[in-house]
């Protein structure tokens, strides 16, 4: 079986895949046991499978494993843990920016990418950046506040709701 | 990762999803089978609580956390009555072997009924017989109270901890419905905004969702569904997947599935498998649903509310208005398609599911598998939101049939097309409203006529797809919650007539979806109240206020008006910015909610932007403020697709009646509408739904719907096509190429009459 080696969350990993077209999402979730990236649509429409590929957001459901060989993947698990969260994760936790939380990992990954490129985004810039990430539960406002918090911006409206 | 594996093994070994307050991960401090054999009797304190030797408490809750915070709220209620730190409570939820059957987590009953039942059990707890020599044993239960981790005399004096009190014993107490509850004025835990214990795990990718759960030796399965509802399987070409290692076909009657060791192989097999299905033409199509509903066949006519002589008064009225409203079928459209794992062995079934009704479906699966209910165990794991019965139970049934066939555990993950095509839908609703005004401008007659599918009486559960296809007998019928409530206004009207034409069928398999029926009914009733206000040349806020006598209703309405900065008006407005207000007393006996919005029509594009939303909500005693606010948004935002740029308050009451405290959560910057699920204002392709809308009555039904609903249609896809990508194309063509992409901002015609913004 063909073998693909790439870096995942700072570790070099090697996976076998019969099909070079197997999306990275299934490799992460099954072979590597990293279930933080979620399956939402498999079509690049919802953003719940987002990971960082060489620092840029990629939809793992559309990225063939063969295209990842030799590259660097960061998943939500690679950002931080609940005890030592990444600053963006810490902001999402502080804002309790999840209802069911299924969309959360994609939202966090995209926010990390955004803030790396634009540390002080406006609200509209955040919305534009997150436009490819859907939330069915209605957590949008909390997510916007979480990104604003991570950017060190003044919190519109406190943290109550 | 090792943590994941050990958790899974524990789950496999028969443990439950135990969510503790330990950060970062749910801890399994209890041995896997510590609680096996415990009572699940709702009448026993031991059904709900176990005190561990260290004095910590395990709480067994039949209701589950669907993402709305029950996981913190119910432990708060229990902690309050037990007088222990909420951090010392570990919650087990929805496991049918360990938790009492408290009914499904539906109808907002998680805290209101489930939590209240648990609170009563907790209040009964201190009544346990104290050991001899403890200094308490001569006291009656009524003389004892739990506080600071101890049971003590109410009158003061030394107490002992629950751990010491119980030792290795069970409570052995019948739940006392009269056990004295703590005075809500003394609450220190209930009412606090405590953070949800599951959020850190969810934000760091380590929370165990249903979709993440695996068992050793587990196969991946996919059910293959036909291109039309009711199609029969004619032939399967198993050789079409022979290239895929380990892939195999399972066929039971018209149920077709594939299995493979590897998930991607399984998906490939599902896509590649060639099967011939009969071509059924059982769907009426979106545009025709309304005609179909008006045409019948009808099963019954029913009068729901009859007060005075509405028909008579309307017949003679001079000031009279009528309107017609339609609410289309809607998909639940959870972000993650449904998923389940089943391990079916001879004589025993274990099913991991995100069902909101594990206890109910334990019996359903027992019937399907012809096993005694005691041999069937359902264990709840978090799904991707739950807005009613979506595909969770159907995915579980797929996994059950496949696991039984393979004699191995099987995980079934629905694909996106499965979810939107086959999850049960919220039922369509048609309403015709007529009303008239008295000389003084008050409403003097009101008629609501509904066309609705009729739920089957005493249906144990909604029949599931794969058993039906496999020819396994299930009780036939349809069910979707109480969809007629709130069909009459909350305002004083002397002559009211609400009736329903019960349809024999529903166009697609229906189920309950958020506040079943009430969203459409409120949309109609409140829109129509605006029609009447306009007819009376009265300000919509004052018009409503005038009809209200309930002090709590008046309070929420007034606060909402104050929050939005309501400016009185009468008649039409030509401004591009408008305000609307609506009020609901849910089921006429639960929450009081009022909401106001300021929206703007961008004349150039016709798009509607929501600028501000204000909401006041009196839901009685609030357990977790933050949760309450979150949930009120979830409820208000989800089904009616209103945006979330709210200025939301909750009126928090310590007791049912005294005036509450308004909490302003957000000074709400001007905000463009979030169109449904996306940040961009662009329509989500998944959750997209047809806009509710209003037409003049008598209805002149359009031959071409202006508001197609993508998700009411079963996807057309070729038999070999289980893949979402191809489905989407196919569905587009079926929906006229635009359904899923309909811009929902282009709301309606619905407020032309009053100058009110569309909701
Ligand atoms: S699962 Fe990848 S974008 Fe939806
Ligand atoms: S929180 Fe449920 S989908 Fe976003």
Tab-separated table of N, CA and C in Angstrom, chain B residues 5 7-14 210 212-220 340-345 350-352 379 381 403 408-411:
chain	number	residue	atom	x	y	z
B	5	UNK	N	-8.485	6.342	23.847
B	5	UNK	CA	-8.631	4.895	23.791
B	5	UNK	C	-9.149	4.371	25.120
B	7	UNK	N	-10.901	5.892	27.234
B	7	UNK	CA	-12.310	6.260	27.402
B	7	UNK	C	-13.185	5.315	26.598
B	8	UNK	N	-12.717	5.045	25.406
B	8	UNK	CA	-13.535	4.178	24.566
B	8	UNK	C	-13.640	2.790	25.144
B	9	UNK	N	-12.515	2.318	25.651
B	9	UNK	CA	-12.563	0.993	26.230
B	9	UNK	C	-13.523	0.959	27.409
B	10	UNK	N	-13.488	2.016	28.170
B	10	UNK	CA	-14.406	2.068	29.292
B	10	UNK	C	-15.836	2.043	28.807
B	11	UNK	N	-16.081	2.823	27.766
B	11	UNK	CA	-17.437	2.853	27.239
B	11	UNK	C	-17.823	1.471	26.733
B	12	UNK	N	-16.876	0.880	26.071
B	12	UNK	CA	-17.115	-0.443	25.514
B	12	UNK	C	-17.413	-1.424	26.638
B	13	UNK	N	-16.674	-1.251	27.715
B	13	UNK	CA	-16.809	-2.192	28.814
B	13	UNK	C	-18.122	-2.003	29.562
B	14	UNK	N	-18.870	-1.013	29.163
B	14	UNK	CA	-20.173	-0.886	29.790
B	14	UNK	C	-20.286	0.349	30.649
B	210	UNK	N	-20.425	11.662	19.279
B	210	UNK	CA	-20.881	10.380	18.716
B	210	UNK	C	-20.032	10.011	17.512
B	212	UNK	N	-17.099	10.493	16.883
B	212	UNK	CA	-15.694	10.169	17.175
B	212	UNK	C	-15.546	8.810	17.859
B	213	UNK	N	-16.649	8.203	18.163
B	213	UNK	CA	-16.632	6.999	18.991
B	213	UNK	C	-16.301	5.759	18.151
B	214	UNK	N	-15.379	4.974	18.669
B	214	UNK	CA	-14.992	3.757	17.950
B	214	UNK	C	-14.894	2.603	18.934
B	215	UNK	N	-15.083	1.410	18.422
B	215	UNK	CA	-14.911	0.207	19.226
B	215	UNK	C	-13.862	-0.675	18.564
B	216	UNK	N	-13.154	-1.454	19.341
B	216	UNK	CA	-12.219	-2.413	18.731
B	216	UNK	C	-12.995	-3.377	17.829
B	217	UNK	N	-12.431	-3.675	16.701
B	217	UNK	CA	-13.068	-4.640	15.801
B	217	UNK	C	-14.250	-4.084	15.040
B	218	UNK	N	-14.395	-2.781	15.109
B	218	UNK	CA	-15.575	-2.146	14.510
B	218	UNK	C	-15.451	-2.047	12.991
B	219	UNK	N	-16.553	-2.312	12.309
B	219	UNK	CA	-16.607	-2.099	10.867
B	219	UNK	C	-17.280	-0.768	10.575
B	220	UNK	N	-16.995	-0.224	9.399
B	220	UNK	CA	-17.708	0.973	8.952
B	220	UNK	C	-18.815	0.551	8.000
B	340	UNK	N	-24.003	6.674	14.294
B	340	UNK	CA	-24.299	5.773	15.407
B	340	UNK	C	-23.365	4.572	15.338
B	341	UNK	N	-23.191	3.931	16.464
B	341	UNK	CA	-22.436	2.680	16.530
B	341	UNK	C	-23.325	1.646	17.216
B	342	UNK	N	-23.385	0.470	16.633
B	342	UNK	CA	-24.170	-0.596	17.266
B	342	UNK	C	-23.313	-1.842	17.392
B	343	UNK	N	-23.508	-2.519	18.499
B	343	UNK	CA	-22.838	-3.802	18.703
B	343	UNK	C	-23.935	-4.809	19.037
B	344	UNK	N	-24.358	-5.549	18.026
B	344	UNK	CA	-25.484	-6.469	18.203
B	344	UNK	C	-24.929	-7.888	18.240
B	345	UNK	N	-25.117	-8.512	19.344
B	345	UNK	CA	-24.673	-9.899	19.510
B	345	UNK	C	-25.895	-10.732	19.848
B	350	UNK	N	-26.081	-3.323	22.166
B	350	UNK	CA	-25.627	-2.056	22.738
B	350	UNK	C	-25.516	-1.052	21.591
B	351	UNK	N	-26.144	0.093	21.795
B	351	UNK	CA	-26.217	1.078	20.713
B	351	UNK	C	-25.779	2.438	21.259
B	352	UNK	N	-24.779	3.012	20.642
B	352	UNK	CA	-24.340	4.352	21.017
B	352	UNK	C	-24.986	5.326	20.046
B	379	UNK	N	-26.767	4.115	24.718
B	379	UNK	CA	-25.886	5.016	25.460
B	379	UNK	C	-25.769	6.314	24.669
B	381	UNK	N	-24.322	9.737	23.381
B	381	UNK	CA	-23.114	10.546	23.179
B	381	UNK	C	-23.531	11.800	22.428
B	403	UNK	N	-24.782	-4.431	11.964
B	403	UNK	CA	-24.027	-5.124	13.008
B	403	UNK	C	-24.590	-6.525	13.226
B	408	UNK	N	-20.537	-8.055	14.298
B	408	UNK	CA	-19.433	-7.218	14.773
B	408	UNK	C	-19.982	-5.815	15.011
B	409	UNK	N	-19.296	-5.038	15.818
B	409	UNK	CA	-19.762	-3.662	15.980
B	409	UNK	C	-19.640	-2.900	14.655
B	410	UNK	N	-20.614	-2.065	14.387
B	410	UNK	CA	-20.620	-1.300	13.134
B	410	UNK	C	-20.909	0.167	13.429
B	411	UNK	N	-20.134	1.003	12.787
B	411	UNK	CA	-20.381	2.445	12.855
B	411	UNK	C	-20.973	2.898	11.533
